[in-house]
Coordinates of C-alpha atoms in Angstrom, one line a residue:
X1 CA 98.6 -16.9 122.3
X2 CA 97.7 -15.0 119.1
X3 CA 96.1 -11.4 120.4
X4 CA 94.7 -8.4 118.9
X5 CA 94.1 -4.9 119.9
X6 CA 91.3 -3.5 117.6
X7 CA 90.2 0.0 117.7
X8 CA 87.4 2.1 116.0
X9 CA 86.9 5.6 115.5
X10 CA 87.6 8.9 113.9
X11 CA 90.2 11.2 114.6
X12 CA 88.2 14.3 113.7
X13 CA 85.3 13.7 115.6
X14 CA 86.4 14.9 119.5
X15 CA 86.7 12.2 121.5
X16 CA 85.3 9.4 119.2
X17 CA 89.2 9.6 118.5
X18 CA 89.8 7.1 121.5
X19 CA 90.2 4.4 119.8
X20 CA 92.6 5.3 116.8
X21 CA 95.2 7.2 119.7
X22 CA 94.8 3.8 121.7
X23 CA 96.4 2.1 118.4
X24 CA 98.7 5.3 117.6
X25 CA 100.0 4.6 121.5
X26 CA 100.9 0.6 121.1
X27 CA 102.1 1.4 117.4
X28 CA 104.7 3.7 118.7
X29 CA 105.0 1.5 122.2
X30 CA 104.0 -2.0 121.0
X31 CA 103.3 -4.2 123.7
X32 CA 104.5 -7.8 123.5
X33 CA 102.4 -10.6 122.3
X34 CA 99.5 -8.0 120.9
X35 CA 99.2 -6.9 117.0
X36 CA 97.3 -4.0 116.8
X37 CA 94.4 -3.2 114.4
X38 CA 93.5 0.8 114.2
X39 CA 89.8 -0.2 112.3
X40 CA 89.0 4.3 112.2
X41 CA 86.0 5.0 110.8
X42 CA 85.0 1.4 109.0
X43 CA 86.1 -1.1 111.1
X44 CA 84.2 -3.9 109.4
X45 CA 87.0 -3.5 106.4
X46 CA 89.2 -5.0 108.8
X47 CA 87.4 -8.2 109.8
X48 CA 88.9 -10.3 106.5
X49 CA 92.3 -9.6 108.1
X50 CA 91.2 -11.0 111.6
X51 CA 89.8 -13.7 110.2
X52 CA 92.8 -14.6 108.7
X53 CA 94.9 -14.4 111.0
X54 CA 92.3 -16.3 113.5
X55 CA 93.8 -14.7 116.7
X56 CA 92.6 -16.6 119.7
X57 CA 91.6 -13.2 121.3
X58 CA 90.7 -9.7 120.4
X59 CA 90.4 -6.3 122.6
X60 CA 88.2 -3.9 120.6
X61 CA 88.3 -0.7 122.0
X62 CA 85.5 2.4 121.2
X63 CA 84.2 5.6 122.2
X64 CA 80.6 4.2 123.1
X65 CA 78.1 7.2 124.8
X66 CA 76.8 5.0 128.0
X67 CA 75.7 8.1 130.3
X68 CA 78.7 7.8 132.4
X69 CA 81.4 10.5 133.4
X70 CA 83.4 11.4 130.9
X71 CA 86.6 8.8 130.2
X72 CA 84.8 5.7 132.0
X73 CA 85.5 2.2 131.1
X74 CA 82.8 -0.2 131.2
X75 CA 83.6 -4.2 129.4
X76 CA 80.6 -4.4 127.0
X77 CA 78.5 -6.9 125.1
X78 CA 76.2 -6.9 121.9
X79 CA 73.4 -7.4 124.4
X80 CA 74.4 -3.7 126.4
X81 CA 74.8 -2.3 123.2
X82 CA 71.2 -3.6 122.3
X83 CA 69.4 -2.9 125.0
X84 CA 71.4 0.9 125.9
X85 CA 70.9 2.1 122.4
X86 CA 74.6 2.8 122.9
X87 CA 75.9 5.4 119.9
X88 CA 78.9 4.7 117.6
X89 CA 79.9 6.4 114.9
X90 CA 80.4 3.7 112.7
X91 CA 78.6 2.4 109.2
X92 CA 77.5 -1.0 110.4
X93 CA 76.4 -1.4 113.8
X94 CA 78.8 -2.2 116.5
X95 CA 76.3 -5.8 117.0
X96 CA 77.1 -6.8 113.7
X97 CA 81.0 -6.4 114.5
X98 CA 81.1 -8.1 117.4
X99 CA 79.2 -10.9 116.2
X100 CA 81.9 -11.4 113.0
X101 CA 84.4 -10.9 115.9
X102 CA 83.3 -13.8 118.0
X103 CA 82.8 -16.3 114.8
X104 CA 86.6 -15.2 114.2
X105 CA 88.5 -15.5 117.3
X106 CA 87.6 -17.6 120.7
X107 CA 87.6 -15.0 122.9
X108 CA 86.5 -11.2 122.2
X109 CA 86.4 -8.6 125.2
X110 CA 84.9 -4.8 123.9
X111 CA 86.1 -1.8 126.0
X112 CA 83.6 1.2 125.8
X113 CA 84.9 4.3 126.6
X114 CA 82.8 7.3 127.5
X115 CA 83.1 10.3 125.0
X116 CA 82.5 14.0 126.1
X117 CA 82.2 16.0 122.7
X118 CA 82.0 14.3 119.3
X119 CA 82.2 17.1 117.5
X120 CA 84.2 17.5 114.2
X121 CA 88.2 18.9 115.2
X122 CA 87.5 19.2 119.2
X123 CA 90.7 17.7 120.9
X124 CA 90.2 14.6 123.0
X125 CA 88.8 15.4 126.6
X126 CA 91.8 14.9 129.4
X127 CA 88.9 12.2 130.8
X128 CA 89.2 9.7 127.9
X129 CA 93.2 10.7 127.4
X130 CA 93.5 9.1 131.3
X131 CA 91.7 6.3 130.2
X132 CA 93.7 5.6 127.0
X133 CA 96.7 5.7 129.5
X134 CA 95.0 3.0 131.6
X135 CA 93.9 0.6 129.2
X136 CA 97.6 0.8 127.2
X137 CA 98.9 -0.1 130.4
X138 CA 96.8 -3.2 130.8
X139 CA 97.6 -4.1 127.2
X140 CA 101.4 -3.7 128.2
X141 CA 100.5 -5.5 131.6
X142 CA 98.9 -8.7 129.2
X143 CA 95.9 -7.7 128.7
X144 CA 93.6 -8.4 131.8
X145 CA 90.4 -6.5 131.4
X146 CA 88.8 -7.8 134.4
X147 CA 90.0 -5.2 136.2
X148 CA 87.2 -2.9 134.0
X149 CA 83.9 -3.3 135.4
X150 CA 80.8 -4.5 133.2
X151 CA 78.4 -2.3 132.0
X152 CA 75.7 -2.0 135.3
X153 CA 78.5 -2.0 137.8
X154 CA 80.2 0.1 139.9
X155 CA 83.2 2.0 138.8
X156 CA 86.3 0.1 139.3

């Protein structure tokens, strides 16, 4: 099974970081059976390679502000990100990249993780640093997201 880890972000914006360590950490750690896709700051350049390469499943990965405690994971979908007026960072609105995502791949999951600060140089919050930890060790573990709760539930 053909699987990518796709990440958004930028790496001078505090936290918004998340994603582009996440990819840093399986880069330097890769984890079987995953290619890894750091997207930064335009992730919608990427989308021609995952098309491509028609991967029967990505993990995207991204700071998302949901009102939660700092470094929570919540599974999202378009619809959350709708209806929460979640904010990203990113040109194009995160809808737009999840619906090319699903028309490229069979299955695409989309890990939010709560930012603190998104200011320009501040270092990542230890909050979102434990839950990069977590979520490259479910990548490494194969990749079960399951284990994150959806956006409206309880903490996992």
């Amino acid at each position: 099974m053909s699987q990518v880890l796709f990440t958004a972000g930028s790496v001078l914006r505090g936290d918004d970081a998340a994603g582009p360590m996440l990819a840093k950490m399986l880069t330097d750690e890769p984890a079987e059976g995953w290619t890894v896709i750091d997207g930064g700051q335009t992730p919608e350049d990427d989308l021609a390679t995952i098309r491509r390469m028609a991967p029967e499943r990505v993990v995207l990965v991204d700071a998302a502000a949901m009102g939660l405690e700092v470094g929570a994971i919540r599974r999202l979908e378009a619809g959350d990100v709708a209806r929460q007026s979640l904010i990203t960072t990113h040109s194009l609105p995160i809808t737009f990249l999840l619906s090319e995502l699903q028309r490229a791949c069979e299955r695409v999951d989309f890990l939010g993780i709560q930012p603190g600060s998104l200011e320009f140089f501040d270092p990542l919050s230890p909050g979102v640093w434990d839950a990069l930890d977590d979520i490259a060790g479910c990548i490494r573990d194969g990749g079960d997201v399951s284990r994150y709760p959806r956006m409206g539930e309880g903490a996992a």
